[in-house]
Amino acid sequence: MDLLEFRERYINEDIKAEAVNTVRYPVDVFIESAEDILKNDYSLLSEISPCFYEFTKGTRAYKNMRIDAAYLDLTSNTLNLMFADFNDGEVKNITNEFINNKSALLINFFENTLKGFFANGEPADPAVQLARDIRVNAKSIYKLHLFIISTDRLSKVVKTLNLDDYVYAGQTFKVDLDVLDIEAIYRSKLAGFQKEDIIINCEDFGVEGIPCIKADIETDQYESYLAIVPGSFLAEIYCQIICYKHFWC
C-alpha cells in the first residue's frame, strides 16, 4: 500500500468510521490517534487532551490564537500545545509559512493566558481550566512543546523546524516544535517499524566521559553499569534530549 492509499484508508476507516461509531468529531479522533503515535511510536509526548479554543478577533491587547489539545506536564516543566490540521480532501504540502503561522497561534495562546485573557472565563471550559493552571505554575514552566499534526504531507523544502525562545516579562521559555504529517503516521504503521535509539554525546553537555563500573546483573538483553553522573547533566539530558527527539529529520 503506497502513501496515498494509506492516507485514504486512514482518514475514512481509522478516523471517520471511528468518529461515527463513537459519536465524536473526526478531529477529536485524529487527535487521539496522533497522541498514541507520538507517545508510543515516537516517544515525543507524555500526555495531551482535546482542549479546543480559538480567538480570531485579535487586538493590541490579545492576539489571534488557537489550540486543539494541550497538557501541562509539571514533571518535566513542559506545556504541550497542539494544532490539529485534519484535511480529508486531496493531500496538500505543509509549508514553512503554514508551520510558522500555526506555531504563532499556539504561542499566542500562552501569551494571552499570561496576560489574563481567560481571567473571567467559564470555569468549566477546559481551556479556562488550563489557563488557570498555566498562570499558577508559570514560574515552573521551562518549555513550550508545540505539535502540529496533519493529514497532509510535509513539504520537501522544509528542512528545519527550529523556533526561537519565547520571552515574556523577563522569563525565557524554550520552544520546541514537532510536526506529525501523514508520512510520519504512515511510517509508524509499517511492518518492522522500530523506535530510533537515543544517542547522547556527553561532550555536548560539558562532560568528558562518565566513570563507571560493570554491575553484577546477569541478563541476555543488556549489560548494566553503575555510574556517578552530575545532576545538572541529567537535567539537561531530560530537558533537551528525552523531551526533544525529533522524528522528521
mmCIF file of C-alpha atoms in Angstrom, residues 3-236:
data_model
loop_
_atom_site.group_PDB
_atom_site.id
_atom_site.type_symbol
_atom_site.label_atom_id
_atom_site.label_comp_id
_atom_site.label_asym_id
_atom_site.label_seq_id
_atom_site.Cartn_x
_atom_site.Cartn_y
_atom_site.Cartn_z
ATOM 1 C CA LEU A 3 1.227 6.609 0.927
ATOM 2 C CA LEU A 4 -1.878 7.956 -0.815
ATOM 3 C CA GLU A 5 -3.724 4.648 -0.498
ATOM 4 C CA PHE A 6 -2.810 4.525 3.178
ATOM 5 C CA ARG A 7 -3.952 8.128 3.674
ATOM 6 C CA GLU A 8 -7.385 7.429 2.173
ATOM 7 C CA ARG A 9 -7.850 4.328 4.303
ATOM 8 C CA TYR A 10 -6.558 6.053 7.441
ATOM 9 C CA ILE A 11 -8.913 9.034 7.048
ATOM 10 C CA ASN A 12 -12.005 7.055 6.119
ATOM 11 C CA GLU A 13 -11.606 3.856 8.145
ATOM 12 C CA ASP A 14 -9.447 4.805 11.133
ATOM 13 C CA ILE A 15 -10.764 8.314 11.724
ATOM 14 C CA LYS A 16 -14.179 8.938 10.143
ATOM 15 C CA ALA A 17 -15.612 5.484 10.826
ATOM 16 C CA GLU A 18 -14.454 5.646 14.445
ATOM 17 C CA ALA A 19 -15.966 9.124 14.778
ATOM 18 C CA VAL A 20 -19.345 7.786 13.627
ATOM 19 C CA ASN A 21 -19.147 4.767 15.942
ATOM 20 C CA THR A 22 -18.247 6.852 18.994
ATOM 21 C CA VAL A 23 -20.341 9.932 18.111
ATOM 22 C CA ARG A 24 -17.373 12.285 18.071
ATOM 23 C CA TYR A 25 -15.904 14.846 15.721
ATOM 24 C CA PRO A 26 -13.311 13.366 13.313
ATOM 25 C CA VAL A 27 -10.707 15.871 14.509
ATOM 26 C CA ASP A 28 -11.040 14.570 18.087
ATOM 27 C CA VAL A 29 -10.476 11.009 16.876
ATOM 28 C CA PHE A 30 -7.497 12.262 14.861
ATOM 29 C CA ILE A 31 -6.023 13.900 17.965
ATOM 30 C CA GLU A 32 -6.434 10.637 19.893
ATOM 31 C CA SER A 33 -4.733 8.697 17.094
ATOM 32 C CA ALA A 34 -1.884 11.218 16.856
ATOM 33 C CA GLU A 35 -1.403 11.145 20.629
ATOM 34 C CA ASP A 36 -0.984 7.372 20.545
ATOM 35 C CA ILE A 37 1.581 7.604 17.738
ATOM 36 C CA LEU A 38 3.538 10.432 19.372
ATOM 37 C CA LYS A 39 3.605 8.641 22.730
ATOM 38 C CA ASN A 40 4.105 5.016 21.804
ATOM 39 C CA ASP A 41 5.869 5.132 18.441
ATOM 40 C CA TYR A 42 7.984 8.289 18.587
ATOM 41 C CA SER A 43 8.290 8.898 22.356
ATOM 42 C CA LEU A 44 7.737 12.622 21.874
ATOM 43 C CA LEU A 45 4.741 13.153 24.081
ATOM 44 C CA SER A 46 3.802 12.322 27.651
ATOM 45 C CA GLU A 47 0.145 13.352 27.602
ATOM 46 C CA ILE A 48 -2.298 15.601 25.783
ATOM 47 C CA SER A 49 -6.078 16.095 25.810
ATOM 48 C CA PRO A 50 -8.553 17.777 23.438
ATOM 49 C CA CYS A 51 -8.905 21.396 24.519
ATOM 50 C CA PHE A 52 -10.194 23.469 21.622
ATOM 51 C CA TYR A 53 -10.115 27.240 21.797
ATOM 52 C CA GLU A 54 -9.939 29.804 19.001
ATOM 53 C CA PHE A 55 -9.844 33.598 19.005
ATOM 54 C CA THR A 56 -9.827 35.337 15.614
ATOM 55 C CA LYS A 57 -10.550 38.962 16.550
ATOM 56 C CA GLY A 58 -7.046 39.943 17.532
ATOM 57 C CA THR A 59 -6.472 43.303 19.233
ATOM 58 C CA ARG A 60 -3.480 45.177 20.595
ATOM 59 C CA ALA A 61 -4.096 43.527 23.919
ATOM 60 C CA TYR A 62 -4.743 39.965 22.775
ATOM 61 C CA LYS A 63 -3.502 38.211 19.642
ATOM 62 C CA ASN A 64 -5.247 35.664 17.440
ATOM 63 C CA MET A 65 -4.822 32.183 18.875
ATOM 64 C CA ARG A 66 -5.909 28.592 18.542
ATOM 65 C CA ILE A 67 -5.233 25.299 20.266
ATOM 66 C CA ASP A 68 -6.857 21.917 19.651
ATOM 67 C CA ALA A 69 -5.263 19.972 22.504
ATOM 68 C CA ALA A 70 -2.942 20.682 25.399
ATOM 69 C CA TYR A 71 -1.384 19.352 28.591
ATOM 70 C CA LEU A 72 0.668 20.985 31.324
ATOM 71 C CA ASP A 73 3.270 18.407 32.334
ATOM 72 C CA LEU A 74 4.741 19.656 35.590
ATOM 73 C CA THR A 75 7.005 16.607 35.950
ATOM 74 C CA SER A 76 9.054 17.885 33.005
ATOM 75 C CA ASN A 77 8.111 21.569 33.374
ATOM 76 C CA THR A 78 6.675 21.451 29.866
ATOM 77 C CA LEU A 79 3.498 22.835 28.343
ATOM 78 C CA ASN A 80 2.355 20.731 25.390
ATOM 79 C CA LEU A 81 0.221 22.612 22.845
ATOM 80 C CA MET A 82 -1.242 21.037 19.707
ATOM 81 C CA PHE A 83 -2.709 22.322 16.449
ATOM 82 C CA ALA A 84 -4.727 19.704 14.546
ATOM 83 C CA ASP A 85 -4.987 20.020 10.760
ATOM 84 C CA PHE A 86 -7.488 17.384 9.680
ATOM 85 C CA ASN A 87 -7.841 17.653 5.903
ATOM 86 C CA ASP A 88 -9.982 14.905 4.380
ATOM 87 C CA GLY A 89 -9.649 16.295 0.844
ATOM 88 C CA GLU A 90 -6.736 15.983 -1.552
ATOM 89 C CA VAL A 91 -3.317 15.901 0.054
ATOM 90 C CA LYS A 92 -1.507 19.248 0.297
ATOM 91 C CA ASN A 93 2.049 20.273 1.110
ATOM 92 C CA ILE A 94 2.777 21.646 4.563
ATOM 93 C CA THR A 95 4.939 24.737 4.026
ATOM 94 C CA ASN A 96 7.186 26.818 6.250
ATOM 95 C CA GLU A 97 4.568 29.568 6.153
ATOM 96 C CA PHE A 98 1.879 27.187 7.399
ATOM 97 C CA ILE A 99 4.136 25.928 10.192
ATOM 98 C CA ASN A 100 5.123 29.430 11.295
ATOM 99 C CA ASN A 101 1.517 30.662 11.264
ATOM 100 C CA LYS A 102 0.164 27.748 13.294
ATOM 101 C CA SER A 103 3.088 27.842 15.724
ATOM 102 C CA ALA A 104 2.373 31.532 16.307
ATOM 103 C CA LEU A 105 -1.268 30.754 17.143
ATOM 104 C CA LEU A 106 -0.155 28.230 19.772
ATOM 105 C CA ILE A 107 2.368 30.608 21.330
ATOM 106 C CA ASN A 108 -0.224 33.382 21.276
ATOM 107 C CA PHE A 109 -2.489 31.203 23.419
ATOM 108 C CA PHE A 110 0.264 31.016 26.014
ATOM 109 C CA GLU A 111 0.936 34.757 25.840
ATOM 110 C CA ASN A 112 -2.744 35.698 26.050
ATOM 111 C CA THR A 113 -3.088 33.383 29.038
ATOM 112 C CA LEU A 114 -0.264 35.130 30.881
ATOM 113 C CA LYS A 115 -1.876 38.485 30.049
ATOM 114 C CA GLY A 116 -5.136 37.411 31.692
ATOM 115 C CA PHE A 117 -7.341 36.721 28.666
ATOM 116 C CA PHE A 118 -9.135 33.875 30.465
ATOM 117 C CA ALA A 119 -9.403 35.562 33.880
ATOM 118 C CA ASN A 120 -13.196 35.834 33.668
ATOM 119 C CA GLY A 121 -13.808 32.738 31.563
ATOM 120 C CA GLU A 122 -16.277 29.931 32.284
ATOM 121 C CA PRO A 123 -14.558 27.675 34.886
ATOM 122 C CA ALA A 124 -15.998 24.510 33.294
ATOM 123 C CA ASP A 125 -14.301 25.280 29.965
ATOM 124 C CA PRO A 126 -11.174 23.061 29.618
ATOM 125 C CA ALA A 127 -9.255 25.964 28.050
ATOM 126 C CA VAL A 128 -10.086 28.190 31.018
ATOM 127 C CA GLN A 129 -9.004 25.453 33.442
ATOM 128 C CA LEU A 130 -5.749 25.037 31.535
ATOM 129 C CA ALA A 131 -5.164 28.799 31.531
ATOM 130 C CA ARG A 132 -5.661 28.902 35.297
ATOM 131 C CA ASP A 133 -3.113 26.105 35.790
ATOM 132 C CA ILE A 134 -0.644 27.835 33.489
ATOM 133 C CA ARG A 135 -0.844 31.127 35.386
ATOM 134 C CA VAL A 136 -0.473 29.398 38.759
ATOM 135 C CA ASN A 137 2.562 27.426 37.571
ATOM 136 C CA ALA A 138 4.088 29.920 35.102
ATOM 137 C CA LYS A 139 7.351 30.243 37.039
ATOM 138 C CA SER A 140 7.842 26.471 36.860
ATOM 139 C CA ILE A 141 7.346 26.147 33.100
ATOM 140 C CA TYR A 142 10.635 25.643 31.258
ATOM 141 C CA LYS A 143 9.492 24.689 27.777
ATOM 142 C CA LEU A 144 6.660 25.087 25.299
ATOM 143 C CA HIS A 145 6.475 21.941 23.186
ATOM 144 C CA LEU A 146 4.402 22.647 20.105
ATOM 145 C CA PHE A 147 2.866 19.900 17.991
ATOM 146 C CA ILE A 148 1.314 20.311 14.560
ATOM 147 C CA ILE A 149 -0.483 17.155 13.448
ATOM 148 C CA SER A 150 -1.777 16.883 9.910
ATOM 149 C CA THR A 151 -3.207 14.529 7.318
ATOM 150 C CA ASP A 152 -1.192 16.495 4.748
ATOM 151 C CA ARG A 153 2.458 15.992 3.804
ATOM 152 C CA LEU A 154 5.452 17.993 4.977
ATOM 153 C CA SER A 155 6.990 19.780 2.007
ATOM 154 C CA LYS A 156 10.469 18.617 0.976
ATOM 155 C CA VAL A 157 11.685 22.226 1.131
ATOM 156 C CA VAL A 158 11.071 22.305 4.885
ATOM 157 C CA LYS A 159 14.483 21.334 6.248
ATOM 158 C CA THR A 160 14.480 22.538 9.854
ATOM 159 C CA LEU A 161 11.781 23.320 12.361
ATOM 160 C CA ASN A 162 13.715 25.407 14.870
ATOM 161 C CA LEU A 163 11.921 28.178 16.724
ATOM 162 C CA ASP A 164 13.402 30.959 18.839
ATOM 163 C CA ASP A 165 12.962 31.007 22.594
ATOM 164 C CA TYR A 166 9.922 32.913 23.784
ATOM 165 C CA VAL A 167 10.463 35.677 26.341
ATOM 166 C CA TYR A 168 7.714 37.187 28.472
ATOM 167 C CA ALA A 169 8.135 39.565 31.416
ATOM 168 C CA GLY A 170 11.810 38.682 31.700
ATOM 169 C CA GLN A 171 11.232 34.894 31.754
ATOM 170 C CA THR A 172 12.614 32.803 28.893
ATOM 171 C CA PHE A 173 10.770 29.712 27.669
ATOM 172 C CA LYS A 174 12.421 27.201 25.360
ATOM 173 C CA VAL A 175 10.245 26.406 22.334
ATOM 174 C CA ASP A 176 10.350 23.001 20.651
ATOM 175 C CA LEU A 177 8.308 22.024 17.609
ATOM 176 C CA ASP A 178 7.359 18.675 16.111
ATOM 177 C CA VAL A 179 5.235 18.091 13.023
ATOM 178 C CA LEU A 180 3.432 14.767 12.650
ATOM 179 C CA ASP A 181 2.445 14.626 8.996
ATOM 180 C CA ILE A 182 0.835 11.807 7.036
ATOM 181 C CA GLU A 183 4.228 10.367 6.062
ATOM 182 C CA ALA A 184 5.274 10.078 9.709
ATOM 183 C CA ILE A 185 1.923 8.442 10.506
ATOM 184 C CA TYR A 186 2.416 6.081 7.553
ATOM 185 C CA ARG A 187 5.910 5.094 8.727
ATOM 186 C CA SER A 188 4.624 4.310 12.200
ATOM 187 C CA LYS A 189 2.141 1.817 10.723
ATOM 188 C CA LEU A 190 4.628 -0.038 8.536
ATOM 189 C CA ALA A 191 5.598 -3.573 9.495
ATOM 190 C CA GLY A 192 9.006 -3.632 11.133
ATOM 191 C CA PHE A 193 8.806 -0.029 12.357
ATOM 192 C CA GLN A 194 11.131 0.459 15.310
ATOM 193 C CA LYS A 195 11.893 3.383 17.560
ATOM 194 C CA GLU A 196 15.240 5.011 16.934
ATOM 195 C CA ASP A 197 17.925 4.749 19.618
ATOM 196 C CA ILE A 198 18.672 7.905 21.586
ATOM 197 C CA ILE A 199 22.406 8.647 21.379
ATOM 198 C CA ILE A 200 23.842 11.185 23.813
ATOM 199 C CA ASN A 201 27.223 12.845 23.243
ATOM 200 C CA CYS A 202 28.422 13.742 26.740
ATOM 201 C CA GLU A 203 30.820 16.387 25.428
ATOM 202 C CA ASP A 204 27.854 18.369 24.111
ATOM 203 C CA PHE A 205 26.920 18.935 27.752
ATOM 204 C CA GLY A 206 30.402 19.717 29.075
ATOM 205 C CA VAL A 207 31.044 16.227 30.454
ATOM 206 C CA GLU A 208 34.176 14.428 29.273
ATOM 207 C CA GLY A 209 33.206 10.841 29.900
ATOM 208 C CA ILE A 210 31.361 9.228 32.806
ATOM 209 C CA PRO A 211 33.334 6.962 35.189
ATOM 210 C CA CYS A 212 31.514 3.677 35.754
ATOM 211 C CA ILE A 213 31.951 0.048 36.812
ATOM 212 C CA LYS A 214 30.171 -3.040 35.499
ATOM 213 C CA ALA A 215 27.283 -4.156 37.683
ATOM 214 C CA ASP A 216 26.870 -7.786 38.632
ATOM 215 C CA ILE A 217 23.500 -8.238 36.934
ATOM 216 C CA GLU A 218 23.110 -11.186 34.579
ATOM 217 C CA THR A 219 20.815 -10.833 31.547
ATOM 218 C CA ASP A 220 20.895 -11.725 27.849
ATOM 219 C CA GLN A 221 19.235 -8.452 26.856
ATOM 220 C CA TYR A 222 21.598 -5.772 28.190
ATOM 221 C CA GLU A 223 24.667 -5.003 30.300
ATOM 222 C CA SER A 224 24.385 -2.893 33.463
ATOM 223 C CA TYR A 225 26.831 -0.356 34.862
ATOM 224 C CA LEU A 226 26.995 1.806 37.983
ATOM 225 C CA ALA A 227 27.982 5.397 37.333
ATOM 226 C CA ILE A 228 28.299 8.759 39.069
ATOM 227 C CA VAL A 229 26.550 11.385 36.952
ATOM 228 C CA PRO A 230 26.326 15.139 37.695
ATOM 229 C CA GLY A 231 22.772 16.231 38.475
ATOM 230 C CA SER A 232 22.965 19.179 36.086
ATOM 231 C CA PHE A 233 23.925 16.776 33.288
ATOM 232 C CA LEU A 234 20.860 14.624 33.951
ATOM 233 C CA ALA A 235 18.624 17.696 33.986
ATOM 234 C CA GLU A 236 19.988 18.885 30.635
#
